[in-house]
Amino acid sequence: MANIFRVGNGGMGMSPLYVLALCCLATTVFAKYDCTNNGGYGCKYGGTCHFYGFCICPKGFQGEDCGLKTELISTAANCTAECKNGGTCYESDRCYCPHGFIGDMCEIPDTVARCAPDRMIIEAYRPLGFVGEVYMFKNRKSCALKQVPSDIRDMMKLERVVLHSDKTECALTRTPDTPKLGDVTMKTTVVSTHNYNQFGPRDSIMDVSCVHTNSFQGSTKEITETAFPFRMVALDMNGEPVQALAANESIILQFEPVGIPDVRGVMVEYLEVYSINANSNEVVSKTIIENGCVLRTAQQHLEIPIRNYSEMNRQGTSWVARVAMRAFILLPGEPLLFKSRLRFCPGKCHGVFVCSDKHSALIKWRVNGPF
């Protein structure tokens, strides 16, 4: 009986043969707390970081980062604090905030627009140790938020001031008579990533806006479900979407940026392939690409050729990242899942890859212009 490589919805409705399904992890855990390889987002009080990116807390602790001691949680009758946005009251007068909110009462979004009559101030608070970026969607380099002195303890603050009269690529979008007659809404889109010059499955995109009434109200709206910045598709060697392939047949994983205007080159920076045993929860994983380099050990272990490269899509309209390999099985009968990050280049990406025998990867990038 042949092993079958199929593309489907997480294995649902598939043949009972040995199935290898392509699923993009990013579609299910996007923009959530992630303790894996993300500066400042660790697990506290002895918590350990799970493969999926969430914290496994020791007994007596809970919360996304294990930062809340269970015995200190207050009942509603004993709580004097007004915790907002899903915050948890503890020690009677303190609030433990969920991911995305900060402040004494969890009243402050970690990314928000502050409004003035002639400008929008975009503010982002991140944990100390943050190594990612926050920038306006129109241009990562020119429209980045810069670090400023923080007014909140133990948090890093990033900020950008955009005048309403700005005519550069960082200009705001102006919508008159919205939401009411006489109002003016100024809006922009903000991207937040955990790693510099990369975009991974748990990074986020959101709208921030100012409604210009007498109060100059500011607001933040998540749009991650409609503005995912790249999509992955499996192709055969003719460039057609794959429905089913026998194991060991050739396959191309294509990663295409979606709606990012200043990207002229893109390559896969990191790719990990894994399967999970549905009965035992055992995870079997293999890192294929690290720092843009296909690891020799992965090719030797899987006994398949792997190629990481960038080229124009079939329509000739944009650059896409591609990984060429052969279909393979990690756990018989279990889907094959992917964790990936992309690197964007201002010009065409040219990779010169050198992999050491100790699994580490070195990469030299030549791009059309500086990063």
mmCIF file of C-alpha atoms in Angstrom:
data_model
loop_
_atom_site.group_PDB
_atom_site.id
_atom_site.type_symbol
_atom_site.label_atom_id
_atom_site.label_comp_id
_atom_site.label_asym_id
_atom_site.label_seq_id
_atom_site.Cartn_x
_atom_site.Cartn_y
_atom_site.Cartn_z
ATOM 1 C CA MET A 1 0.000 0.000 0.000
ATOM 2 C CA ALA A 2 1.477 3.347 -1.032
ATOM 3 C CA ASN A 3 2.009 6.232 1.326
ATOM 4 C CA ILE A 4 -0.139 9.173 0.217
ATOM 5 C CA PHE A 5 0.693 12.878 0.385
ATOM 6 C CA ARG A 6 -2.532 14.879 0.490
ATOM 7 C CA VAL A 7 -3.554 18.465 1.061
ATOM 8 C CA GLY A 8 -6.651 18.930 3.172
ATOM 9 C CA ASN A 9 -8.268 20.359 6.270
ATOM 10 C CA GLY A 10 -6.118 18.954 9.047
ATOM 11 C CA GLY A 11 -6.738 15.376 7.971
ATOM 12 C CA MET A 12 -10.549 15.522 8.155
ATOM 13 C CA GLY A 13 -12.302 13.364 5.568
ATOM 14 C CA MET A 14 -9.071 11.810 4.352
ATOM 15 C CA SER A 15 -8.245 8.257 3.389
ATOM 16 C CA PRO A 16 -7.188 5.857 6.172
ATOM 17 C CA LEU A 17 -3.942 5.349 4.256
ATOM 18 C CA TYR A 18 -0.751 6.892 5.577
ATOM 19 C CA VAL A 19 -1.724 10.517 5.143
ATOM 20 C CA LEU A 20 0.536 13.552 4.937
ATOM 21 C CA ALA A 21 -1.542 16.760 5.103
ATOM 22 C CA LEU A 22 -0.300 20.294 4.608
ATOM 23 C CA CYS A 23 -1.613 22.671 7.253
ATOM 24 C CA CYS A 24 -0.435 26.178 7.948
ATOM 25 C CA LEU A 25 -0.068 26.600 11.716
ATOM 26 C CA ALA A 26 -0.364 30.344 11.305
ATOM 27 C CA THR A 27 -4.059 30.165 10.512
ATOM 28 C CA THR A 28 -4.943 28.857 13.964
ATOM 29 C CA VAL A 29 -2.660 30.614 16.446
ATOM 30 C CA PHE A 30 -2.104 33.973 14.812
ATOM 31 C CA ALA A 31 -1.191 36.981 16.936
ATOM 32 C CA LYS A 32 -1.214 35.129 20.260
ATOM 33 C CA TYR A 33 1.252 35.065 23.155
ATOM 34 C CA ASP A 34 4.265 33.076 21.972
ATOM 35 C CA CYS A 35 7.099 32.164 24.339
ATOM 36 C CA THR A 36 9.298 30.508 21.689
ATOM 37 C CA ASN A 37 12.256 32.510 20.378
ATOM 38 C CA ASN A 38 10.574 35.867 20.990
ATOM 39 C CA GLY A 39 12.431 38.437 23.082
ATOM 40 C CA GLY A 40 10.588 39.434 26.241
ATOM 41 C CA TYR A 41 7.856 36.812 25.953
ATOM 42 C CA GLY A 42 9.121 34.130 28.314
ATOM 43 C CA CYS A 43 7.488 31.961 30.995
ATOM 44 C CA LYS A 44 7.808 33.097 34.619
ATOM 45 C CA TYR A 45 8.135 31.239 37.931
ATOM 46 C CA GLY A 46 9.551 28.046 36.457
ATOM 47 C CA GLY A 47 7.042 27.722 33.639
ATOM 48 C CA THR A 48 8.195 25.873 30.547
ATOM 49 C CA CYS A 49 7.561 26.803 26.952
ATOM 50 C CA HIS A 50 5.437 24.284 25.037
ATOM 51 C CA PHE A 51 6.205 23.360 21.438
ATOM 52 C CA TYR A 52 3.123 25.318 20.333
ATOM 53 C CA GLY A 53 4.399 28.510 21.992
ATOM 54 C CA PHE A 54 2.261 28.667 25.141
ATOM 55 C CA CYS A 55 3.538 28.372 28.711
ATOM 56 C CA ILE A 56 3.034 25.255 30.811
ATOM 57 C CA CYS A 57 2.795 26.589 34.359
ATOM 58 C CA PRO A 58 3.905 24.805 37.537
ATOM 59 C CA LYS A 59 1.326 24.011 40.183
ATOM 60 C CA GLY A 60 0.087 27.153 41.878
ATOM 61 C CA PHE A 61 0.659 29.495 38.920
ATOM 62 C CA GLN A 62 -1.404 30.427 35.886
ATOM 63 C CA GLY A 63 -1.768 33.015 33.134
ATOM 64 C CA GLU A 64 -0.255 33.254 29.660
ATOM 65 C CA ASP A 65 3.251 33.782 31.106
ATOM 66 C CA CYS A 66 2.633 31.907 34.420
ATOM 67 C CA GLY A 67 2.887 35.291 36.127
ATOM 68 C CA LEU A 68 -0.197 34.903 38.337
ATOM 69 C CA LYS A 69 -0.015 33.015 41.634
ATOM 70 C CA THR A 70 -3.286 31.129 42.010
ATOM 71 C CA GLU A 71 -3.581 31.542 45.784
ATOM 72 C CA LEU A 72 -3.483 35.340 45.418
ATOM 73 C CA ILE A 73 -6.554 35.555 43.155
ATOM 74 C CA SER A 74 -9.341 37.531 44.816
ATOM 75 C CA THR A 75 -13.036 36.753 44.739
ATOM 76 C CA ALA A 76 -15.432 39.387 43.432
ATOM 77 C CA ALA A 77 -16.509 40.177 46.984
ATOM 78 C CA ASN A 78 -12.927 40.781 48.116
ATOM 79 C CA CYS A 79 -11.764 42.755 45.080
ATOM 80 C CA THR A 80 -11.584 46.552 45.182
ATOM 81 C CA ALA A 81 -9.887 46.955 41.790
ATOM 82 C CA GLU A 82 -11.870 47.445 38.586
ATOM 83 C CA CYS A 83 -9.946 45.174 36.236
ATOM 84 C CA LYS A 84 -10.836 45.789 32.598
ATOM 85 C CA ASN A 85 -10.471 43.857 29.341
ATOM 86 C CA GLY A 86 -10.549 40.452 30.987
ATOM 87 C CA GLY A 87 -8.019 41.254 33.707
ATOM 88 C CA THR A 88 -7.919 39.076 36.838
ATOM 89 C CA CYS A 89 -8.106 40.642 40.291
ATOM 90 C CA TYR A 90 -5.517 39.478 42.837
ATOM 91 C CA GLU A 91 -4.328 40.647 46.261
ATOM 92 C CA SER A 92 -7.653 42.513 46.484
ATOM 93 C CA ASP A 93 -6.523 45.637 44.620
ATOM 94 C CA ARG A 94 -4.278 44.538 41.754
ATOM 95 C CA CYS A 95 -4.960 43.334 38.201
ATOM 96 C CA TYR A 96 -3.189 40.663 36.161
ATOM 97 C CA CYS A 97 -3.637 41.612 32.505
ATOM 98 C CA PRO A 98 -4.255 39.331 29.529
ATOM 99 C CA HIS A 99 -2.010 39.499 26.476
ATOM 100 C CA GLY A 100 -2.548 42.748 24.582
ATOM 101 C CA PHE A 101 -3.335 44.981 27.575
ATOM 102 C CA ILE A 102 -1.277 46.737 30.232
ATOM 103 C CA GLY A 103 -1.789 49.332 32.971
ATOM 104 C CA ASP A 104 -2.884 49.157 36.599
ATOM 105 C CA MET A 105 -6.398 48.120 35.560
ATOM 106 C CA CYS A 106 -5.512 46.561 32.171
ATOM 107 C CA GLU A 107 -7.064 49.642 30.619
ATOM 108 C CA ILE A 108 -4.324 50.370 28.067
ATOM 109 C CA PRO A 109 -4.012 48.396 24.798
ATOM 110 C CA ASP A 110 -0.382 47.578 24.072
ATOM 111 C CA THR A 111 -0.804 49.183 20.624
ATOM 112 C CA VAL A 112 -3.045 52.225 20.274
ATOM 113 C CA ALA A 113 -3.570 55.586 18.572
ATOM 114 C CA ARG A 114 -3.611 58.784 20.631
ATOM 115 C CA CYS A 115 -5.282 61.678 18.861
ATOM 116 C CA ALA A 116 -4.686 65.429 18.678
ATOM 117 C CA PRO A 117 -6.253 68.112 16.436
ATOM 118 C CA ASP A 118 -3.407 68.015 13.901
ATOM 119 C CA ARG A 119 -1.743 64.634 14.392
ATOM 120 C CA MET A 120 -1.971 60.983 15.363
ATOM 121 C CA ILE A 121 0.447 59.544 17.927
ATOM 122 C CA ILE A 122 0.876 55.790 17.489
ATOM 123 C CA GLU A 123 2.083 54.141 20.695
ATOM 124 C CA ALA A 124 3.209 50.570 21.284
ATOM 125 C CA TYR A 125 4.303 49.049 24.595
ATOM 126 C CA ARG A 126 6.406 45.896 24.518
ATOM 127 C CA PRO A 127 8.179 43.859 27.227
ATOM 128 C CA LEU A 128 11.808 44.601 28.014
ATOM 129 C CA GLY A 129 13.954 42.437 25.790
ATOM 130 C CA PHE A 130 11.669 42.891 22.780
ATOM 131 C CA VAL A 131 13.719 42.375 19.591
ATOM 132 C CA GLY A 132 11.026 42.800 16.963
ATOM 133 C CA GLU A 133 9.603 45.769 15.085
ATOM 134 C CA VAL A 134 6.475 47.904 15.025
ATOM 135 C CA TYR A 135 5.840 49.899 11.873
ATOM 136 C CA MET A 136 3.147 51.353 9.641
ATOM 137 C CA PHE A 137 2.036 48.857 7.011
ATOM 138 C CA LYS A 138 2.946 51.140 4.085
ATOM 139 C CA ASN A 139 6.711 50.983 4.636
ATOM 140 C CA ARG A 140 8.689 48.966 7.177
ATOM 141 C CA LYS A 141 11.812 51.137 7.062
ATOM 142 C CA SER A 142 10.536 54.685 6.572
ATOM 143 C CA CYS A 143 7.463 54.391 8.797
ATOM 144 C CA ALA A 144 8.841 52.481 11.796
ATOM 145 C CA LEU A 145 7.962 53.370 15.375
ATOM 146 C CA LYS A 146 11.020 54.455 17.378
ATOM 147 C CA GLN A 147 11.864 53.789 21.016
ATOM 148 C CA VAL A 148 11.120 56.659 23.412
ATOM 149 C CA PRO A 149 11.270 56.953 27.234
ATOM 150 C CA SER A 150 8.566 54.745 28.699
ATOM 151 C CA ASP A 151 5.954 55.987 31.148
ATOM 152 C CA ILE A 152 5.063 52.453 32.253
ATOM 153 C CA ARG A 153 7.408 50.489 34.492
ATOM 154 C CA ASP A 154 9.057 47.376 33.044
ATOM 155 C CA MET A 155 7.778 48.123 29.553
ATOM 156 C CA MET A 156 9.521 49.415 26.431
ATOM 157 C CA LYS A 157 7.683 52.188 24.579
ATOM 158 C CA LEU A 158 7.748 52.753 20.812
ATOM 159 C CA GLU A 159 6.142 55.779 19.197
ATOM 160 C CA ARG A 160 5.555 57.574 15.909
ATOM 161 C CA VAL A 161 3.888 60.956 15.398
ATOM 162 C CA VAL A 162 2.131 61.420 12.047
ATOM 163 C CA LEU A 163 0.779 64.840 11.099
ATOM 164 C CA HIS A 164 -2.549 64.971 9.300
ATOM 165 C CA SER A 165 -0.789 67.036 6.625
ATOM 166 C CA ASP A 166 1.848 64.344 6.021
ATOM 167 C CA LYS A 167 2.163 63.652 2.271
ATOM 168 C CA THR A 168 4.868 60.973 2.481
ATOM 169 C CA GLU A 169 4.357 57.220 2.233
ATOM 170 C CA CYS A 170 3.530 57.318 5.961
ATOM 171 C CA ALA A 171 0.467 59.516 5.334
ATOM 172 C CA LEU A 172 -2.771 58.643 7.105
ATOM 173 C CA THR A 173 -5.938 57.594 5.311
ATOM 174 C CA ARG A 174 -8.622 60.277 5.679
ATOM 175 C CA THR A 175 -12.350 59.432 5.554
ATOM 176 C CA PRO A 176 -14.766 62.397 5.942
ATOM 177 C CA ASP A 177 -18.253 62.189 7.476
ATOM 178 C CA THR A 178 -17.400 58.946 9.253
ATOM 179 C CA PRO A 179 -18.902 57.635 11.449
ATOM 180 C CA LYS A 180 -21.232 60.662 11.612
ATOM 181 C CA LEU A 181 -21.813 63.690 9.423
ATOM 182 C CA GLY A 182 -19.086 66.238 10.172
ATOM 183 C CA ASP A 183 -16.707 63.674 11.697
ATOM 184 C CA VAL A 184 -13.362 62.835 10.125
ATOM 185 C CA THR A 185 -11.658 59.478 10.655
ATOM 186 C CA MET A 186 -7.871 59.277 10.262
ATOM 187 C CA LYS A 187 -6.626 55.702 9.984
ATOM 188 C CA THR A 188 -3.508 53.641 9.378
ATOM 189 C CA THR A 189 -2.438 50.015 9.691
ATOM 190 C CA VAL A 190 0.274 48.930 12.129
ATOM 191 C CA VAL A 191 2.371 45.768 11.855
ATOM 192 C CA SER A 192 4.028 44.202 14.911
ATOM 193 C CA THR A 193 6.634 41.446 14.591
ATOM 194 C CA HIS A 194 8.579 39.508 17.214
ATOM 195 C CA ASN A 195 11.771 39.312 15.143
ATOM 196 C CA TYR A 196 13.546 42.050 13.186
ATOM 197 C CA ASN A 197 12.989 42.011 9.395
ATOM 198 C CA GLN A 198 10.911 38.823 9.544
ATOM 199 C CA PHE A 199 7.258 37.906 9.687
ATOM 200 C CA GLY A 200 6.097 34.781 11.472
ATOM 201 C CA PRO A 201 2.800 33.072 12.181
ATOM 202 C CA ARG A 202 2.127 34.775 15.519
ATOM 203 C CA ASP A 203 2.854 38.346 14.491
ATOM 204 C CA SER A 204 0.001 40.790 14.011
ATOM 205 C CA ILE A 205 -1.558 43.470 11.854
ATOM 206 C CA MET A 206 -4.100 45.943 13.212
ATOM 207 C CA ASP A 207 -5.896 49.142 12.297
ATOM 208 C CA VAL A 208 -5.502 52.209 14.507
ATOM 209 C CA SER A 209 -7.717 55.236 13.957
ATOM 210 C CA CYS A 210 -8.764 58.610 15.315
ATOM 211 C CA VAL A 211 -12.329 59.866 15.012
ATOM 212 C CA HIS A 212 -12.233 63.651 15.001
ATOM 213 C CA THR A 213 -15.135 64.896 17.021
ATOM 214 C CA ASN A 214 -14.775 67.223 19.976
ATOM 215 C CA SER A 215 -13.207 64.360 21.958
ATOM 216 C CA PHE A 216 -10.708 63.160 19.326
ATOM 217 C CA GLN A 217 -11.387 59.559 20.213
ATOM 218 C CA GLY A 218 -8.748 56.951 19.346
ATOM 219 C CA SER A 219 -9.368 53.292 18.683
ATOM 220 C CA THR A 220 -7.629 50.061 17.741
ATOM 221 C CA LYS A 221 -9.122 47.271 15.657
ATOM 222 C CA GLU A 222 -7.607 43.857 14.984
ATOM 223 C CA ILE A 223 -7.766 42.895 11.307
ATOM 224 C CA THR A 224 -5.530 39.852 11.366
ATOM 225 C CA GLU A 225 -8.273 37.587 10.033
ATOM 226 C CA THR A 226 -8.454 39.548 6.772
ATOM 227 C CA ALA A 227 -4.906 40.835 6.360
ATOM 228 C CA PHE A 228 -2.646 37.848 6.893
ATOM 229 C CA PRO A 229 0.681 38.975 5.389
ATOM 230 C CA PHE A 230 1.637 35.780 3.558
ATOM 231 C CA ARG A 231 -0.048 32.616 2.390
ATOM 232 C CA MET A 232 1.370 29.154 1.830
ATOM 233 C CA VAL A 233 0.290 26.795 -0.942
ATOM 234 C CA ALA A 234 1.629 23.409 -2.046
ATOM 235 C CA LEU A 235 2.386 23.028 -5.770
ATOM 236 C CA ASP A 236 3.463 20.219 -8.049
ATOM 237 C CA MET A 237 6.431 20.652 -10.384
ATOM 238 C CA ASN A 238 4.155 22.196 -13.028
ATOM 239 C CA GLY A 239 3.139 24.943 -10.622
ATOM 240 C CA GLU A 240 -0.370 23.576 -10.066
ATOM 241 C CA PRO A 241 -1.907 23.312 -6.559
ATOM 242 C CA VAL A 242 -1.451 19.837 -5.100
ATOM 243 C CA GLN A 243 -4.408 17.663 -4.171
ATOM 244 C CA ALA A 244 -2.622 14.334 -3.629
ATOM 245 C CA LEU A 245 0.870 12.960 -4.198
ATOM 246 C CA ALA A 246 2.549 9.677 -3.431
ATOM 247 C CA ALA A 247 5.300 9.866 -0.836
ATOM 248 C CA ASN A 248 8.704 10.794 -2.292
ATOM 249 C CA GLU A 249 7.159 12.737 -5.187
ATOM 250 C CA SER A 250 8.386 16.278 -5.797
ATOM 251 C CA ILE A 251 6.569 19.166 -4.096
ATOM 252 C CA ILE A 252 7.036 22.937 -3.909
ATOM 253 C CA LEU A 253 5.953 24.959 -0.863
ATOM 254 C CA GLN A 254 5.235 28.507 -2.021
ATOM 255 C CA PHE A 255 5.059 31.478 0.371
ATOM 256 C CA GLU A 256 3.584 34.636 -1.151
ATOM 257 C CA PRO A 257 3.393 38.057 0.590
ATOM 258 C CA VAL A 258 -0.122 39.487 0.608
ATOM 259 C CA GLY A 259 -0.642 43.236 0.287
ATOM 260 C CA ILE A 260 2.790 44.321 1.531
ATOM 261 C CA PRO A 261 3.742 47.160 -0.829
ATOM 262 C CA ASP A 262 7.496 47.627 -0.234
ATOM 263 C CA VAL A 263 8.603 44.000 -0.524
ATOM 264 C CA ARG A 264 10.513 43.204 -3.716
ATOM 265 C CA GLY A 265 12.234 40.080 -2.481
ATOM 266 C CA VAL A 266 11.277 37.352 -0.019
ATOM 267 C CA MET A 267 12.872 34.132 1.213
ATOM 268 C CA VAL A 268 12.088 31.512 3.842
ATOM 269 C CA GLU A 269 14.155 32.377 6.913
ATOM 270 C CA TYR A 270 13.016 29.448 9.078
ATOM 271 C CA LEU A 271 11.041 26.292 8.338
ATOM 272 C CA GLU A 272 10.245 23.516 10.779
ATOM 273 C CA VAL A 273 8.169 20.496 9.823
ATOM 274 C CA TYR A 274 6.459 18.407 12.502
ATOM 275 C CA SER A 275 3.743 15.862 13.225
ATOM 276 C CA ILE A 276 1.844 15.080 16.421
ATOM 277 C CA ASN A 277 0.657 11.637 17.481
ATOM 278 C CA ALA A 278 -3.076 12.045 18.080
ATOM 279 C CA ASN A 279 -3.089 9.405 20.825
ATOM 280 C CA SER A 280 0.088 10.112 22.799
ATOM 281 C CA ASN A 281 0.641 13.809 21.884
ATOM 282 C CA GLU A 282 4.221 12.890 20.972
ATOM 283 C CA VAL A 283 5.785 15.544 18.745
ATOM 284 C CA VAL A 284 8.266 14.574 16.043
ATOM 285 C CA SER A 285 9.842 17.600 14.381
ATOM 286 C CA LYS A 286 12.617 18.414 11.967
ATOM 287 C CA THR A 287 14.095 21.846 11.301
ATOM 288 C CA ILE A 288 14.619 22.158 7.547
ATOM 289 C CA ILE A 289 15.754 25.772 7.136
ATOM 290 C CA GLU A 290 17.498 28.009 9.673
ATOM 291 C CA ASN A 291 18.786 31.537 9.032
ATOM 292 C CA GLY A 292 17.759 31.066 5.411
ATOM 293 C CA CYS A 293 19.978 28.016 4.979
ATOM 294 C CA VAL A 294 18.832 24.486 4.182
ATOM 295 C CA LEU A 295 20.488 22.360 6.860
ATOM 296 C CA ARG A 296 22.680 19.571 5.561
ATOM 297 C CA THR A 297 21.627 17.359 8.441
ATOM 298 C CA ALA A 298 17.980 17.684 7.402
ATOM 299 C CA GLN A 299 18.774 16.600 3.862
ATOM 300 C CA GLN A 300 20.870 13.700 5.129
ATOM 301 C CA HIS A 301 18.299 12.562 7.705
ATOM 302 C CA LEU A 302 15.327 12.791 5.361
ATOM 303 C CA GLU A 303 17.390 11.553 2.405
ATOM 304 C CA ILE A 304 15.735 14.087 0.105
ATOM 305 C CA PRO A 305 17.077 17.099 -1.807
ATOM 306 C CA ILE A 306 15.802 20.441 -0.494
ATOM 307 C CA ARG A 307 16.168 23.842 -2.150
ATOM 308 C CA ASN A 308 15.268 27.270 -0.731
ATOM 309 C CA TYR A 309 14.963 30.017 -3.337
ATOM 310 C CA SER A 310 13.064 33.108 -4.499
ATOM 311 C CA GLU A 311 11.541 33.804 -7.912
ATOM 312 C CA MET A 312 8.656 35.576 -9.637
ATOM 313 C CA ASN A 313 5.199 34.035 -9.427
ATOM 314 C CA ARG A 314 3.575 32.553 -12.531
ATOM 315 C CA GLN A 315 1.807 35.827 -13.300
ATOM 316 C CA GLY A 316 5.087 37.738 -13.169
ATOM 317 C CA THR A 317 3.598 40.253 -10.739
ATOM 318 C CA SER A 318 5.495 39.627 -7.487
ATOM 319 C CA TRP A 319 8.343 37.709 -5.891
ATOM 320 C CA VAL A 320 7.535 34.571 -3.918
ATOM 321 C CA ALA A 321 9.587 32.310 -1.655
ATOM 322 C CA ARG A 322 9.727 28.645 -2.557
ATOM 323 C CA VAL A 323 11.047 25.481 -0.937
ATOM 324 C CA ALA A 324 11.409 22.509 -3.274
ATOM 325 C CA MET A 325 11.524 19.042 -1.690
ATOM 326 C CA ARG A 326 9.966 15.601 -1.857
ATOM 327 C CA ALA A 327 6.916 14.441 0.089
ATOM 328 C CA PHE A 328 7.826 12.480 3.217
ATOM 329 C CA ILE A 329 6.343 11.019 6.405
ATOM 330 C CA LEU A 330 7.335 11.865 9.984
ATOM 331 C CA LEU A 331 4.590 9.899 11.781
ATOM 332 C CA PRO A 332 2.527 7.401 9.773
ATOM 333 C CA GLY A 333 -1.079 8.498 9.510
ATOM 334 C CA GLU A 334 -0.519 11.955 11.011
ATOM 335 C CA PRO A 335 -0.657 15.355 9.253
ATOM 336 C CA LEU A 336 2.509 17.241 8.461
ATOM 337 C CA LEU A 337 2.444 20.749 9.985
ATOM 338 C CA PHE A 338 4.668 23.762 9.428
ATOM 339 C CA LYS A 339 6.180 26.589 11.470
ATOM 340 C CA SER A 340 7.740 29.245 9.272
ATOM 341 C CA ARG A 341 9.180 32.749 9.176
ATOM 342 C CA LEU A 342 9.917 34.842 6.097
ATOM 343 C CA ARG A 343 12.663 37.380 5.482
ATOM 344 C CA PHE A 344 11.819 40.369 3.302
ATOM 345 C CA CYS A 345 14.428 42.113 1.133
ATOM 346 C CA PRO A 346 14.090 45.613 -0.369
ATOM 347 C CA GLY A 347 15.447 44.192 -3.639
ATOM 348 C CA LYS A 348 15.705 40.679 -5.012
ATOM 349 C CA CYS A 349 17.018 38.247 -2.380
ATOM 350 C CA HIS A 350 20.279 36.567 -3.340
ATOM 351 C CA GLY A 351 21.242 33.886 -0.842
ATOM 352 C CA VAL A 352 24.761 32.475 -0.479
ATOM 353 C CA PHE A 353 24.426 29.620 1.998
ATOM 354 C CA VAL A 354 27.061 27.840 4.079
ATOM 355 C CA CYS A 355 25.990 25.148 6.569
ATOM 356 C CA SER A 356 28.393 23.826 9.161
ATOM 357 C CA ASP A 357 28.611 20.206 10.254
ATOM 358 C CA LYS A 358 27.310 21.256 13.690
ATOM 359 C CA HIS A 359 23.868 22.148 12.355
ATOM 360 C CA SER A 360 24.437 25.914 12.576
ATOM 361 C CA ALA A 361 23.765 28.015 9.505
ATOM 362 C CA LEU A 362 25.575 31.050 8.153
ATOM 363 C CA ILE A 363 24.070 33.197 5.456
ATOM 364 C CA LYS A 364 25.341 36.162 3.481
ATOM 365 C CA TRP A 365 22.716 38.329 1.856
ATOM 366 C CA ARG A 366 23.317 40.514 -1.183
ATOM 367 C CA VAL A 367 20.395 42.809 -1.841
ATOM 368 C CA ASN A 368 19.641 45.639 -4.218
ATOM 369 C CA GLY A 369 20.141 48.377 -1.659
ATOM 370 C CA PRO A 370 20.691 48.309 2.112
ATOM 371 C CA PHE A 371 18.230 46.860 4.612
#
